[in-house]
């Protein structure tokens, strides 16, 4: 698994069509942050979002949508994707931090039956 800082993308990584083809061929899955990458606030999808997701789907790539915003459930995110015209995004593709925390708790602390989560809006 390779992660690159936003400052490195796409300019230092991909400069030619051949490099783009090689990059796509060498990766099976693409993980996208949601707010600020796919959309910005309530402004709608950012430019080229649909084209990129359609290309990845045509190439048979896995796409996963991650977010550190724990305020919304996976179902709420699915509704947001649908509202933005991305109806094909499934619950299995949506991974908010709250879901990861709940899975971690269930797997590592099975005796815990209820948890109270403390956080802040935003």
PDB file of C-alpha atoms in Angstrom, residues 54-116:
ATOM      1  CA  UNK A  54     -16.221   6.035 -14.498  1.00  0.00           C
ATOM      2  CA  UNK A  55     -12.731   5.352 -15.873  1.00  0.00           C
ATOM      3  CA  UNK A  56     -11.752   3.343 -12.800  1.00  0.00           C
ATOM      4  CA  UNK A  57     -14.970   1.348 -13.024  1.00  0.00           C
ATOM      5  CA  UNK A  58     -14.404   0.602 -16.733  1.00  0.00           C
ATOM      6  CA  UNK A  59     -10.891  -0.599 -15.886  1.00  0.00           C
ATOM      7  CA  UNK A  60     -12.240  -2.920 -13.184  1.00  0.00           C
ATOM      8  CA  UNK A  61     -10.535  -1.072 -10.335  1.00  0.00           C
ATOM      9  CA  UNK A  62     -11.858  -1.188  -6.780  1.00  0.00           C
ATOM     10  CA  UNK A  63     -12.866   2.178  -5.382  1.00  0.00           C
ATOM     11  CA  UNK A  64     -13.256   2.907  -1.679  1.00  0.00           C
ATOM     12  CA  UNK A  65     -14.421   6.163  -0.162  1.00  0.00           C
ATOM     13  CA  UNK A  66     -12.918   7.071   3.196  1.00  0.00           C
ATOM     14  CA  UNK A  67     -13.571   9.985   5.509  1.00  0.00           C
ATOM     15  CA  UNK A  68     -12.458  11.099   8.936  1.00  0.00           C
ATOM     16  CA  UNK A  69     -15.878  12.689   9.476  1.00  0.00           C
ATOM     17  CA  UNK A  70     -17.514  10.436  12.074  1.00  0.00           C
ATOM     18  CA  UNK A  71     -20.713  12.491  12.266  1.00  0.00           C
ATOM     19  CA  UNK A  72     -22.471  10.601   9.448  1.00  0.00           C
ATOM     20  CA  UNK A  73     -23.314   6.923   9.079  1.00  0.00           C
ATOM     21  CA  UNK A  74     -22.466   4.852   6.026  1.00  0.00           C
ATOM     22  CA  UNK A  75     -26.141   5.086   5.013  1.00  0.00           C
ATOM     23  CA  UNK A  76     -26.017   8.885   5.294  1.00  0.00           C
ATOM     24  CA  UNK A  77     -22.947   8.923   3.064  1.00  0.00           C
ATOM     25  CA  UNK A  78     -24.671   6.591   0.577  1.00  0.00           C
ATOM     26  CA  UNK A  79     -27.564   9.055   0.440  1.00  0.00           C
ATOM     27  CA  UNK A  80     -25.093  11.905  -0.150  1.00  0.00           C
ATOM     28  CA  UNK A  81     -23.420   9.990  -2.977  1.00  0.00           C
ATOM     29  CA  UNK A  82     -26.835   9.307  -4.548  1.00  0.00           C
ATOM     30  CA  UNK A  83     -27.867  12.959  -4.224  1.00  0.00           C
ATOM     31  CA  UNK A  84     -24.682  13.899  -6.070  1.00  0.00           C
ATOM     32  CA  UNK A  85     -25.502  11.471  -8.888  1.00  0.00           C
ATOM     33  CA  UNK A  86     -23.211   8.657  -7.762  1.00  0.00           C
ATOM     34  CA  UNK A  87     -25.950   6.086  -7.174  1.00  0.00           C
ATOM     35  CA  UNK A  88     -23.670   3.116  -7.919  1.00  0.00           C
ATOM     36  CA  UNK A  89     -21.602   3.674  -4.753  1.00  0.00           C
ATOM     37  CA  UNK A  90     -22.482   0.911  -2.270  1.00  0.00           C
ATOM     38  CA  UNK A  91     -22.286   0.742   1.510  1.00  0.00           C
ATOM     39  CA  UNK A  92     -19.342  -1.656   1.201  1.00  0.00           C
ATOM     40  CA  UNK A  93     -17.359   1.077  -0.534  1.00  0.00           C
ATOM     41  CA  UNK A  94     -17.966   3.701   2.174  1.00  0.00           C
ATOM     42  CA  UNK A  95     -15.620   3.738   5.182  1.00  0.00           C
ATOM     43  CA  UNK A  96     -16.091   6.600   7.653  1.00  0.00           C
ATOM     44  CA  UNK A  97     -13.876   6.717  10.738  1.00  0.00           C
ATOM     45  CA  UNK A  98     -16.871   5.863  12.941  1.00  0.00           C
ATOM     46  CA  UNK A  99     -17.287   2.563  11.074  1.00  0.00           C
ATOM     47  CA  UNK A 100     -13.597   1.741  11.459  1.00  0.00           C
ATOM     48  CA  UNK A 101     -13.722   2.555  15.176  1.00  0.00           C
ATOM     49  CA  UNK A 102     -16.809   0.381  15.689  1.00  0.00           C
ATOM     50  CA  UNK A 103     -15.208  -2.539  13.812  1.00  0.00           C
ATOM     51  CA  UNK A 104     -11.992  -2.172  15.786  1.00  0.00           C
ATOM     52  CA  UNK A 105     -13.895  -2.115  19.059  1.00  0.00           C
ATOM     53  CA  UNK A 106     -15.925  -5.196  18.108  1.00  0.00           C
ATOM     54  CA  UNK A 107     -12.821  -7.119  17.066  1.00  0.00           C
ATOM     55  CA  UNK A 108     -10.430  -6.140  19.851  1.00  0.00           C
ATOM     56  CA  UNK A 109     -12.795  -5.544  22.779  1.00  0.00           C
ATOM     57  CA  UNK A 110     -15.665  -8.027  22.301  1.00  0.00           C
ATOM     58  CA  UNK A 111     -16.733  -7.702  25.967  1.00  0.00           C
ATOM     59  CA  UNK A 112     -17.717  -4.057  25.398  1.00  0.00           C
ATOM     60  CA  UNK A 113     -21.454  -4.024  24.703  1.00  0.00           C
ATOM     61  CA  UNK A 114     -22.051  -0.253  24.646  1.00  0.00           C
ATOM     62  CA  UNK A 115     -19.720   2.665  24.113  1.00  0.00           C
ATOM     63  CA  UNK A 116     -20.254   6.389  24.532  1.00  0.00           C
TER      64      UNK A 116
END
